[in-house]
Tab-separated table of C-alpha atoms (C1' of nucleotides) in Angstrom:
chain	number	residue	atom	x	y	z
U	270	UNK	CA	200.037	-75.559	105.402
U	271	UNK	CA	200.765	-71.815	105.494
U	272	UNK	CA	197.840	-69.357	105.145
U	273	UNK	CA	198.544	-67.093	102.222
U	274	UNK	CA	196.984	-63.657	101.730
U	275	UNK	CA	194.571	-63.855	98.873
U	276	UNK	CA	195.406	-60.911	96.728
U	277	UNK	CA	193.673	-59.117	93.874
U	278	UNK	CA	195.167	-56.545	91.493
U	279	UNK	CA	192.961	-53.926	89.777
U	280	UNK	CA	194.586	-51.845	87.086
U	281	UNK	CA	193.558	-50.949	83.575
U	282	UNK	CA	197.100	-51.257	82.280
U	283	UNK	CA	197.932	-54.953	81.492
U	284	UNK	CA	201.682	-54.179	81.745
U	285	UNK	CA	201.266	-52.841	85.225
U	286	UNK	CA	199.244	-55.906	86.328
U	287	UNK	CA	202.061	-58.098	84.912
U	288	UNK	CA	204.697	-56.006	86.682
U	289	UNK	CA	203.019	-56.243	90.031
U	290	UNK	CA	202.354	-59.883	89.585
U	291	UNK	CA	206.069	-60.425	89.047
U	292	UNK	CA	206.940	-58.391	92.118
U	293	UNK	CA	204.414	-60.172	94.367
U	294	UNK	CA	205.501	-63.652	93.253
U	295	UNK	CA	208.681	-63.036	95.292
U	296	UNK	CA	206.589	-62.684	98.433
U	297	UNK	CA	205.804	-66.119	99.719
U	298	UNK	CA	202.851	-65.321	101.932
U	299	UNK	CA	200.993	-63.533	99.143
U	300	UNK	CA	198.907	-65.385	96.641
U	301	UNK	CA	197.454	-63.595	93.616
U	302	UNK	CA	193.990	-65.037	93.072
U	303	UNK	CA	192.823	-62.752	90.337
U	304	UNK	CA	193.450	-59.582	88.238
U	305	UNK	CA	190.922	-57.077	86.956
U	306	UNK	CA	191.024	-54.110	84.574
U	307	UNK	CA	187.923	-52.486	86.114
U	308	UNK	CA	186.271	-51.905	89.402
U	309	UNK	CA	182.948	-53.405	88.409
U	310	UNK	CA	184.500	-56.778	87.766
U	311	UNK	CA	186.175	-56.609	91.162
U	312	UNK	CA	182.973	-55.773	93.014
U	313	UNK	CA	181.351	-58.880	91.506
U	314	UNK	CA	184.278	-61.034	92.406
U	315	UNK	CA	184.544	-60.101	96.065
U	316	UNK	CA	180.867	-61.026	96.644
U	317	UNK	CA	181.606	-64.651	95.901
U	318	UNK	CA	185.256	-65.082	96.816
U	319	UNK	CA	187.502	-64.541	99.802
U	320	UNK	CA	189.971	-61.701	99.359
U	321	UNK	CA	192.440	-60.366	101.922
U	322	UNK	CA	194.356	-57.707	100.036
U	323	UNK	CA	193.583	-55.495	97.089
U	324	UNK	CA	196.066	-53.390	95.139
U	325	UNK	CA	194.194	-50.953	93.015
U	326	UNK	CA	194.965	-48.129	90.581
U	327	UNK	CA	193.210	-44.928	91.552
U	328	UNK	CA	192.543	-43.809	87.947
U	329	UNK	CA	190.194	-46.462	86.662
U	330	UNK	CA	187.533	-46.252	83.991
U	331	UNK	CA	183.885	-46.102	85.126
U	332	UNK	CA	184.465	-46.111	88.896
U	333	UNK	CA	187.516	-44.329	90.294
U	334	UNK	CA	189.619	-45.964	92.958
U	335	UNK	CA	188.582	-43.565	95.697
U	336	UNK	CA	184.921	-44.398	95.398
U	337	UNK	CA	185.636	-48.114	94.742
U	338	UNK	CA	187.612	-48.266	98.010
U	339	UNK	CA	184.687	-46.762	99.920
U	340	UNK	CA	182.227	-49.127	98.460
U	341	UNK	CA	184.305	-52.158	99.263
U	342	UNK	CA	185.173	-51.002	102.816
U	343	UNK	CA	181.577	-50.502	103.628
U	344	UNK	CA	180.789	-54.161	103.002
U	345	UNK	CA	184.216	-55.727	103.659
U	346	UNK	CA	186.031	-53.568	106.225
U	347	UNK	CA	188.661	-56.361	106.831
U	348	UNK	CA	190.017	-56.347	103.292
U	349	UNK	CA	193.286	-54.436	103.185
U	350	UNK	CA	193.310	-51.965	100.231
U	351	UNK	CA	196.352	-50.230	98.841
U	352	UNK	CA	195.933	-47.475	96.320
U	353	UNK	CA	198.426	-46.798	93.499
U	354	UNK	CA	198.838	-44.070	90.903
U	355	UNK	CA	201.490	-42.576	88.670
U	356	UNK	CA	201.227	-39.008	89.811
U	357	UNK	CA	199.358	-37.920	92.853
U	358	UNK	CA	197.833	-34.950	94.683
U	359	UNK	CA	197.663	-34.470	98.347
U	360	UNK	CA	193.932	-34.271	98.477
U	361	UNK	CA	193.433	-37.458	96.500
U	362	UNK	CA	195.593	-39.482	98.906
U	363	UNK	CA	193.830	-38.035	101.897
U	364	UNK	CA	190.439	-38.811	100.443
U	365	UNK	CA	191.451	-42.427	99.736
U	366	UNK	CA	192.650	-42.877	103.269
U	367	UNK	CA	189.523	-41.284	104.709
U	368	UNK	CA	187.503	-43.812	102.643
U	369	UNK	CA	189.257	-46.559	104.437
U	370	UNK	CA	192.315	-47.124	102.292
U	371	UNK	CA	195.232	-48.798	104.140
U	372	UNK	CA	198.033	-47.273	102.084
U	373	UNK	CA	199.070	-45.423	99.025
U	374	UNK	CA	201.936	-46.142	96.732
U	375	UNK	CA	203.252	-44.196	93.778
U	376	UNK	CA	204.069	-46.356	90.854
U	377	UNK	CA	207.538	-44.974	90.622
U	378	UNK	CA	208.303	-46.576	93.970
U	379	UNK	CA	211.107	-49.146	94.033
U	380	UNK	CA	210.409	-52.835	94.351
U	381	UNK	CA	211.621	-52.750	97.935
U	382	UNK	CA	209.307	-49.941	98.789
U	383	UNK	CA	206.415	-51.899	97.261
U	384	UNK	CA	207.284	-55.014	99.263
U	385	UNK	CA	207.737	-53.168	102.498
U	386	UNK	CA	204.479	-51.245	102.133
U	387	UNK	CA	202.529	-54.367	101.372
U	388	UNK	CA	204.039	-56.262	104.398
U	389	UNK	CA	203.310	-53.434	106.724
U	390	UNK	CA	199.802	-52.953	105.447
U	391	UNK	CA	198.769	-56.526	106.069
U	392	UNK	CA	200.117	-56.142	109.503
U	393	UNK	CA	197.587	-53.331	110.111
U	394	UNK	CA	199.691	-50.208	109.411
U	395	UNK	CA	198.728	-47.342	107.153
U	396	UNK	CA	201.544	-47.169	104.642
U	397	UNK	CA	202.878	-44.595	102.163
U	398	UNK	CA	205.642	-44.832	99.678
U	399	UNK	CA	208.497	-42.248	100.059
U	400	UNK	CA	207.244	-39.841	97.507
U	401	UNK	CA	203.683	-39.959	98.749
U	402	UNK	CA	205.063	-39.031	102.231
U	403	UNK	CA	206.713	-35.966	100.892
U	404	UNK	CA	203.624	-34.973	98.891
U	405	UNK	CA	201.283	-35.230	101.896
U	406	UNK	CA	203.599	-33.459	104.367
U	407	UNK	CA	204.725	-30.506	102.165
U	408	UNK	CA	202.051	-28.371	100.657
U	409	UNK	CA	200.259	-27.334	103.770
U	410	UNK	CA	202.821	-24.633	104.302
U	411	UNK	CA	202.001	-22.658	101.175
U	412	UNK	CA	198.626	-20.991	100.986
U	413	UNK	CA	198.338	-22.525	97.540
U	414	UNK	CA	196.456	-25.213	99.268
U	415	UNK	CA	193.282	-24.578	101.192
U	416	UNK	CA	191.140	-23.866	98.151
U	417	UNK	CA	187.520	-24.177	99.371
U	418	UNK	CA	186.213	-26.343	96.518
U	419	UNK	CA	182.924	-26.021	94.618
U	420	UNK	CA	179.703	-27.544	95.878
U	421	UNK	CA	177.980	-30.010	93.418
U	422	UNK	CA	175.521	-27.382	92.296
U	423	UNK	CA	178.250	-24.834	91.889
U	424	UNK	CA	180.241	-27.278	89.836
U	425	UNK	CA	177.298	-27.986	87.623
U	426	UNK	CA	176.841	-24.357	86.985
U	427	UNK	CA	180.530	-23.644	86.464
U	428	UNK	CA	180.655	-26.399	83.912
U	429	UNK	CA	177.736	-24.996	81.924
U	430	UNK	CA	179.384	-21.556	82.152
U	431	UNK	CA	182.495	-22.995	80.614
U	432	UNK	CA	180.310	-24.228	77.811
U	433	UNK	CA	179.295	-20.682	77.041
U	434	UNK	CA	175.798	-20.912	78.508
U	435	UNK	CA	174.104	-17.761	79.751
U	436	UNK	CA	172.432	-17.528	83.174
U	437	UNK	CA	169.047	-18.033	81.563
U	438	UNK	CA	170.140	-21.102	79.612
U	439	UNK	CA	171.678	-22.600	82.739
U	440	UNK	CA	168.492	-21.926	84.639
U	441	UNK	CA	166.469	-23.703	81.920
U	442	UNK	CA	168.956	-26.641	81.810
U	443	UNK	CA	168.850	-27.175	85.560
U	444	UNK	CA	165.200	-26.298	86.016
U	445	UNK	CA	166.063	-23.433	88.354
U	446	UNK	CA	165.037	-19.885	88.592
U	447	UNK	CA	167.140	-17.362	86.750
U	448	UNK	CA	167.649	-15.683	90.110
U	449	UNK	CA	168.953	-18.789	91.723
U	450	UNK	CA	171.602	-19.276	89.038
U	451	UNK	CA	172.461	-15.613	89.450
U	452	UNK	CA	173.049	-16.215	93.176
U	453	UNK	CA	175.234	-19.206	92.614
U	454	UNK	CA	177.320	-17.360	90.068
U	455	UNK	CA	177.924	-14.639	92.531
U	456	UNK	CA	178.821	-17.027	95.232
U	457	UNK	CA	181.338	-18.794	93.092
U	458	UNK	CA	182.933	-15.572	91.998
U	459	UNK	CA	183.132	-14.289	95.520
U	460	UNK	CA	184.453	-17.617	96.868
U	461	UNK	CA	187.539	-17.381	94.657
U	462	UNK	CA	187.634	-13.598	94.504
U	463	UNK	CA	187.348	-13.652	90.740
U	464	UNK	CA	186.419	-10.579	88.757
U	465	UNK	CA	184.262	-12.360	86.104
U	466	UNK	CA	183.425	-15.697	84.583
U	467	UNK	CA	186.398	-15.631	82.215
U	468	UNK	CA	188.890	-15.460	84.983
U	469	UNK	CA	186.906	-18.045	86.961
U	470	UNK	CA	186.952	-20.563	84.141
U	471	UNK	CA	190.684	-20.067	83.648
U	472	UNK	CA	191.252	-20.622	87.329
U	473	UNK	CA	189.070	-23.701	87.570
U	474	UNK	CA	190.624	-25.308	84.604
U	475	UNK	CA	194.135	-24.674	85.711
U	476	UNK	CA	193.339	-26.263	89.063
U	477	UNK	CA	191.528	-29.179	87.577
U	478	UNK	CA	188.385	-28.229	89.474
U	479	UNK	CA	186.075	-28.741	86.512
U	480	UNK	CA	185.294	-32.408	85.705
L	113	UNK	CA	223.271	-67.877	65.816
L	114	UNK	CA	220.208	-65.693	65.482
L	115	UNK	CA	220.528	-61.951	65.600
L	116	UNK	CA	218.433	-60.496	68.338
L	117	UNK	CA	217.180	-56.919	68.523
L	118	UNK	CA	219.002	-55.318	71.361
L	119	UNK	CA	216.219	-53.569	73.298
L	120	UNK	CA	216.239	-50.927	76.040
L	121	UNK	CA	213.334	-49.923	78.226
L	122	UNK	CA	213.084	-46.402	79.745
L	123	UNK	CA	210.423	-45.811	82.365
L	124	UNK	CA	210.449	-44.201	85.792
L	125	UNK	CA	208.054	-46.827	87.118
L	126	UNK	CA	209.908	-49.961	88.186
L	127	UNK	CA	206.685	-51.982	87.977
L	128	UNK	CA	206.131	-50.998	84.398
L	129	UNK	CA	209.680	-51.899	83.435
L	130	UNK	CA	209.131	-55.281	85.017
L	131	UNK	CA	205.830	-55.703	83.264
L	132	UNK	CA	207.285	-54.903	79.813
L	133	UNK	CA	210.277	-57.134	80.527
L	134	UNK	CA	207.926	-60.022	81.167
L	135	UNK	CA	206.044	-59.324	78.012
L	136	UNK	CA	209.129	-59.101	75.819
L	137	UNK	CA	210.679	-62.201	77.218
L	138	UNK	CA	207.989	-64.072	75.176
L	139	UNK	CA	209.393	-62.597	71.954
L	140	UNK	CA	212.373	-64.688	70.892
L	141	UNK	CA	214.021	-62.138	68.634
L	142	UNK	CA	214.053	-59.428	71.279
L	143	UNK	CA	216.729	-59.237	73.817
L	144	UNK	CA	216.485	-56.790	76.669
L	145	UNK	CA	219.985	-55.431	77.225
L	146	UNK	CA	219.279	-52.751	79.810
L	147	UNK	CA	216.537	-50.771	81.689
L	148	UNK	CA	216.647	-47.173	82.776
L	149	UNK	CA	214.535	-44.862	84.870
L	150	UNK	CA	215.663	-41.660	83.200
L	151	UNK	CA	216.588	-40.343	79.834
L	152	UNK	CA	220.031	-39.077	80.907
L	153	UNK	CA	221.140	-42.558	81.782
L	154	UNK	CA	219.909	-43.804	78.444
L	155	UNK	CA	221.798	-41.165	76.481
L	156	UNK	CA	225.027	-42.145	78.131
L	157	UNK	CA	224.347	-45.827	77.501
L	158	UNK	CA	223.685	-45.537	73.786
L	159	UNK	CA	226.976	-43.771	73.190
L	160	UNK	CA	228.908	-46.829	74.212
L	161	UNK	CA	226.568	-49.685	73.339
L	162	UNK	CA	224.694	-51.076	70.380
L	163	UNK	CA	220.888	-50.601	70.688
L	164	UNK	CA	218.276	-51.508	68.099
L	165	UNK	CA	215.021	-50.753	69.814
L	166	UNK	CA	213.980	-48.392	72.647
L	167	UNK	CA	210.611	-48.473	74.426
L	168	UNK	CA	210.248	-45.213	76.324
L	169	UNK	CA	207.707	-43.572	78.591
L	170	UNK	CA	206.779	-40.121	77.425
L	171	UNK	CA	206.424	-38.562	80.846
L	172	UNK	CA	209.913	-38.870	82.273
L	173	UNK	CA	211.622	-36.713	84.891
L	174	UNK	CA	214.271	-34.181	83.670
L	175	UNK	CA	213.933	-34.838	79.919
L	176	UNK	CA	210.501	-35.703	78.496
L	177	UNK	CA	210.155	-38.466	76.020
L	178	UNK	CA	209.414	-36.239	73.040
L	179	UNK	CA	212.694	-34.337	73.357
L	180	UNK	CA	214.578	-37.458	74.267
L	181	UNK	CA	213.339	-39.076	71.078
L	182	UNK	CA	214.541	-36.146	69.025
L	183	UNK	CA	217.927	-36.097	70.632
L	184	UNK	CA	218.466	-39.838	70.039
L	185	UNK	CA	217.223	-39.798	66.463
L	186	UNK	CA	219.583	-36.988	65.536
L	187	UNK	CA	222.555	-39.064	66.348
L	188	UNK	CA	221.128	-42.554	65.810
L	189	UNK	CA	218.452	-42.479	63.208
L	190	UNK	CA	218.427	-46.261	62.822
L	191	UNK	CA	217.340	-47.013	66.410
L	192	UNK	CA	213.570	-47.772	66.473
L	193	UNK	CA	211.872	-45.812	69.183
L	194	UNK	CA	208.451	-46.573	70.520
L	195	UNK	CA	206.712	-44.057	72.910
L	196	UNK	CA	204.324	-45.111	75.675
L	197	UNK	CA	202.082	-43.264	78.102
L	198	UNK	CA	198.996	-43.830	80.210
L	199	UNK	CA	196.918	-41.137	78.807
L	200	UNK	CA	197.601	-39.225	75.670
L	201	UNK	CA	196.712	-36.246	73.543
L	202	UNK	CA	196.695	-36.106	69.782
L	203	UNK	CA	199.213	-33.286	69.685
L	204	UNK	CA	201.667	-35.113	71.906
L	205	UNK	CA	201.598	-38.214	69.713
L	206	UNK	CA	202.029	-36.176	66.554
L	207	UNK	CA	204.971	-34.291	67.965
L	208	UNK	CA	206.576	-37.619	69.004
L	209	UNK	CA	206.181	-38.975	65.455
L	210	UNK	CA	207.510	-35.769	63.953
L	211	UNK	CA	210.582	-36.022	66.141
L	212	UNK	CA	211.254	-39.430	64.528
L	213	UNK	CA	209.359	-41.805	66.796
L	214	UNK	CA	208.467	-45.129	65.167
L	215	UNK	CA	205.256	-45.723	67.126
L	216	UNK	CA	203.126	-44.968	70.080
L	217	UNK	CA	201.391	-47.271	72.499
L	218	UNK	CA	199.002	-46.507	75.306
L	219	UNK	CA	199.825	-48.521	78.451
L	220	UNK	CA	196.299	-49.834	78.620
L	221	UNK	CA	197.050	-51.840	75.420
L	222	UNK	CA	196.679	-55.526	75.616
L	223	UNK	CA	199.682	-57.804	75.446
L	224	UNK	CA	198.854	-58.796	71.928
L	225	UNK	CA	198.680	-55.200	70.894
L	226	UNK	CA	202.101	-54.554	72.439
L	227	UNK	CA	203.685	-57.504	70.704
L	228	UNK	CA	202.241	-56.692	67.363
L	229	UNK	CA	203.261	-53.077	67.534
L	230	UNK	CA	206.805	-53.984	68.446
L	231	UNK	CA	207.091	-56.484	65.590
L	232	UNK	CA	205.715	-54.129	63.041
L	233	UNK	CA	207.909	-51.321	64.227
L	234	UNK	CA	211.190	-53.245	63.825
L	235	UNK	CA	210.020	-54.157	60.373
L	236	UNK	CA	209.900	-50.432	59.530
L	237	UNK	CA	206.255	-49.560	60.049
L	238	UNK	CA	204.971	-46.676	62.112
L	239	UNK	CA	202.655	-48.289	64.621
L	240	UNK	CA	199.969	-47.162	66.997
L	241	UNK	CA	197.943	-49.124	69.543
L	242	UNK	CA	194.205	-49.165	69.048
L	243	UNK	CA	193.233	-46.416	71.383
L	244	UNK	CA	195.957	-44.154	70.057
L	245	UNK	CA	194.528	-44.668	66.556
L	246	UNK	CA	191.084	-43.487	67.628
L	247	UNK	CA	192.679	-40.481	69.408
L	248	UNK	CA	194.647	-39.389	66.379
L	249	UNK	CA	192.018	-40.144	63.814
L	250	UNK	CA	188.952	-38.646	65.493
L	251	UNK	CA	189.536	-34.849	65.545
L	252	UNK	CA	190.710	-34.773	61.914
L	253	UNK	CA	187.425	-36.060	60.622
L	254	UNK	CA	185.515	-33.349	62.359
L	255	UNK	CA	186.298	-29.776	61.574
L	256	UNK	CA	187.608	-29.519	65.088
L	257	UNK	CA	190.960	-29.650	63.423
L	258	UNK	CA	192.118	-26.846	61.189
L	259	UNK	CA	192.084	-24.504	64.107
L	260	UNK	CA	193.177	-21.151	62.671
L	261	UNK	CA	195.325	-19.967	65.529
L	262	UNK	CA	195.415	-16.603	67.240
L	263	UNK	CA	197.339	-13.696	65.909
L	264	UNK	CA	199.867	-12.137	68.410
L	265	UNK	CA	197.555	-9.307	69.271
L	266	UNK	CA	194.624	-11.663	69.679
L	267	UNK	CA	196.653	-13.856	71.964
L	268	UNK	CA	197.649	-10.862	74.105
L	269	UNK	CA	194.109	-9.905	74.470
L	270	UNK	CA	192.886	-13.499	75.122
L	271	UNK	CA	195.496	-13.808	77.822
L	272	UNK	CA	194.425	-10.659	79.585
L	273	UNK	CA	190.762	-11.775	79.283
L	274	UNK	CA	191.667	-15.046	81.033
L	275	UNK	CA	193.033	-12.872	83.809
L	276	UNK	CA	189.655	-11.301	84.340
L	277	UNK	CA	190.416	-7.996	82.696
L	278	UNK	CA	187.636	-5.957	81.154
L	279	UNK	CA	187.693	-4.438	77.700
L	280	UNK	CA	188.658	-1.070	79.147
L	281	UNK	CA	191.434	-2.501	81.297
L	282	UNK	CA	192.900	-4.350	78.357
L	283	UNK	CA	192.762	-1.157	76.212
L	284	UNK	CA	194.666	0.694	79.023
L	285	UNK	CA	197.181	-2.151	79.402
L	286	UNK	CA	197.993	-2.348	75.690
L	287	UNK	CA	197.596	1.380	74.939
L	288	UNK	CA	194.783	0.783	72.550
L	289	UNK	CA	191.358	2.235	72.022
L	290	UNK	CA	188.459	0.592	73.848
L	291	UNK	CA	186.927	0.059	70.407
L	292	UNK	CA	189.903	-1.711	69.012
L	293	UNK	CA	189.932	-4.196	71.783
L	294	UNK	CA	186.252	-4.635	71.274
L	295	UNK	CA	186.873	-5.495	67.618
L	296	UNK	CA	189.606	-7.957	68.514
L	297	UNK	CA	187.297	-9.613	71.014
L	298	UNK	CA	184.607	-10.012	68.396
L	299	UNK	CA	187.033	-11.382	65.887
L	300	UNK	CA	188.313	-13.970	68.281
L	301	UNK	CA	184.833	-15.085	69.292
L	302	UNK	CA	183.789	-15.305	65.618
L	303	UNK	CA	186.877	-17.118	64.542
L	304	UNK	CA	186.190	-20.016	66.902
L	305	UNK	CA	182.430	-19.650	66.863
L	306	UNK	CA	182.285	-19.088	70.649
L	307	UNK	CA	179.289	-17.639	72.389
L	308	UNK	CA	181.149	-15.692	75.000
L	309	UNK	CA	184.524	-15.190	76.658
L	310	UNK	CA	183.874	-18.021	79.255
L	311	UNK	CA	183.510	-20.541	76.505
L	312	UNK	CA	186.466	-19.044	74.641
L	313	UNK	CA	188.863	-19.309	77.552
L	314	UNK	CA	187.785	-22.890	78.278
L	315	UNK	CA	188.397	-23.718	74.635
L	316	UNK	CA	191.784	-21.980	74.443
L	317	UNK	CA	193.048	-23.577	77.689
L	318	UNK	CA	191.943	-27.050	76.667
L	319	UNK	CA	193.841	-26.694	73.408
L	320	UNK	CA	196.882	-25.175	75.009
L	321	UNK	CA	196.515	-22.043	72.918
L	322	UNK	CA	197.193	-19.661	75.804
L	323	UNK	CA	200.762	-19.142	76.920
B	53	DT	C1'	169.300	-32.229	117.563
B	54	DA	C1'	171.380	-27.931	116.913
B	55	DA	C1'	174.459	-25.541	114.019
B	56	DA	C1'	176.480	-24.983	109.628
B	57	DA	C1'	176.434	-25.301	104.858
B	58	DA	C1'	174.113	-25.495	100.535
B	59	DA	C1'	170.352	-24.611	97.589
B	60	DT	C1'	166.677	-22.030	96.533
B	61	DA	C1'	164.482	-17.359	95.325
B	62	DC	C1'	163.464	-12.271	94.710
B	63	DA	C1'	164.504	-7.101	93.165
B	64	DT	C1'	167.258	-3.323	91.353
B	65	DT	C1'	170.956	-0.491	89.587
B	66	DT	C1'	175.098	-0.033	87.136
B	67	DT	C1'	178.224	-1.604	83.993
B	68	DA	C1'	179.898	-4.614	80.389
B	69	DT	C1'	179.404	-7.606	76.643
B	70	DC	C1'	177.665	-9.061	72.115
B	71	DA	C1'	176.259	-8.449	67.475
B	72	DG	C1'	175.669	-5.610	63.599
B	73	DG	C1'	177.954	-2.801	60.086
B	74	DT	C1'	182.042	0.000	58.328
B	75	DA	C1'	186.673	1.790	57.292
B	76	DT	C1'	191.610	3.091	57.278
B	77	DT	C1'	196.357	1.849	57.765
B	78	DG	C1'	200.015	-1.201	58.012
B	79	DT	C1'	202.343	-5.958	57.064
B	80	DT	C1'	203.426	-9.912	54.777
B	81	DC	C1'	203.655	-13.048	51.235
B	82	DT	C1'	203.524	-14.225	46.406
J	22	DA	C1'	202.370	-4.579	42.594
J	23	DG	C1'	198.551	-6.727	44.281
J	24	DA	C1'	196.138	-9.769	47.325
J	25	DA	C1'	195.396	-11.283	51.816
J	26	DC	C1'	195.797	-10.665	56.456
J	27	DA	C1'	196.406	-8.019	60.705
J	28	DA	C1'	195.732	-4.114	63.484
J	29	DT	C1'	193.688	-0.149	64.255
J	30	DA	C1'	189.283	2.670	65.039
J	31	DC	C1'	184.236	4.288	65.197
J	32	DC	C1'	178.975	3.793	66.227
J	33	DT	C1'	174.814	1.782	68.287
J	34	DG	C1'	171.092	-1.026	70.114
J	35	DA	C1'	169.858	-5.182	72.503
J	36	DT	C1'	171.234	-8.297	76.032
J	37	DA	C1'	173.699	-10.035	79.729
J	38	DA	C1'	176.581	-9.816	83.719
J	39	DA	C1'	178.152	-7.862	88.062
J	40	DA	C1'	177.319	-5.636	92.491
J	41	DT	C1'	174.384	-5.274	96.425
J	42	DG	C1'	170.925	-6.580	99.764
J	43	DT	C1'	167.807	-10.104	101.707
J	44	DA	C1'	165.479	-14.351	102.957
J	45	DT	C1'	163.489	-19.096	103.208
J	46	DT	C1'	164.028	-24.086	102.845
J	47	DT	C1'	166.672	-28.236	102.616
J	48	DT	C1'	170.560	-31.006	103.543
J	49	DT	C1'	174.731	-32.179	105.793
J	50	DT	C1'	177.531	-32.660	109.536
J	51	DA	C1'	179.292	-32.162	114.146
DNA sequence: TAAAAAATACATTTTATCAGGTATTGTTCT
DNA sequence: AGAACAATACCTGATAAAATGTATTTTTTA
């Protein structure tokens, strides 16, 4: 009897689950043991069942794929995890891999790409579909990248600023001194070389750095 | 012999195409005649072939689904077109329907939802999956809708505000008095009941009212 | 465990914004 | 022709933000 890789699919789109199932049914050493629409359900499942390979969407409700991957890998480092998404950013892919992910595939990949990636991943390689490769190799050249990123506290404050809160209101909301919030505001403005909060909020929203 | 609805799927994700194919194969009066990964290929196809139903992704390369729908409906108003996407905004759905779309389904819809929507659409109804319904029904109930819209001058000023310009700088840029700009600022803030420019910019950007 | 980064806090001066009220001159639509 | 809206402009007082300089504690990471 041949050992088959026990495989689980996690995606909140039923059609995608069905599509991947169809695809994987062609591969004779892969056995789909279950499908989930959320990460929580998956976490429960892997505590009680043997799983070798997980194909997961990155944009999931409740827990996102990047965090989910980290959580799983901490307890079950041997499980091979491949991330998937429709569109992707460089930083997201890198974060996923840093959290132990074994590969990343864009959903517009061809069936052959999918199959090849899955095969290589279970053989121990870190795999990327074609478009992901171009994404992660390109944008380092432009200086558009290398945006420092807000700290958690800074993000909290930026978010409240975007809601029209004043320094005092933010201080009250976060139980901080007025002066502390003032310092954070200044640091954020300086970090991105913004003239005022209006420009800052526009910048953060355009770069999806808020929420 | 039973007449089957000649159906075409357009999606740039092979897995999704496969998933929908699987789903539709359960429906015995639907016949999938072809699948495309771009709108251009579809436009060529429908010139030479009979098509009754099209299921199309809204986010497609080259031509987006909303425009594609419009183009098709102008020449072939009888073809039933259902739009699909992973996430959605109210305005996008409304635009699709205004362009002649016969329905809109979110990809996280269940199989049953999919089937029901397709059946109802070919019977002439305008159909939405559950989550789409909540999206399009929510903001109308609140007074969030009925957004007055900026005048040209107000938009000019809002745009410059989002670029971090001060009242004086804007006045200089537009050859206006400082006091005029001040009045416009106030009017804009009052119109949307915003506390300050930061909140205003966040609001305008989230509602695509700038640019 | 040492260094770096983040979070906290204080004080002051200058400048800008916000909120209030008012008013004239164009446009645009009915 | 008249109403409604848009754009222009002025004044002022209260408040808030921005710029500058400094410093301690906590947390994270190399």
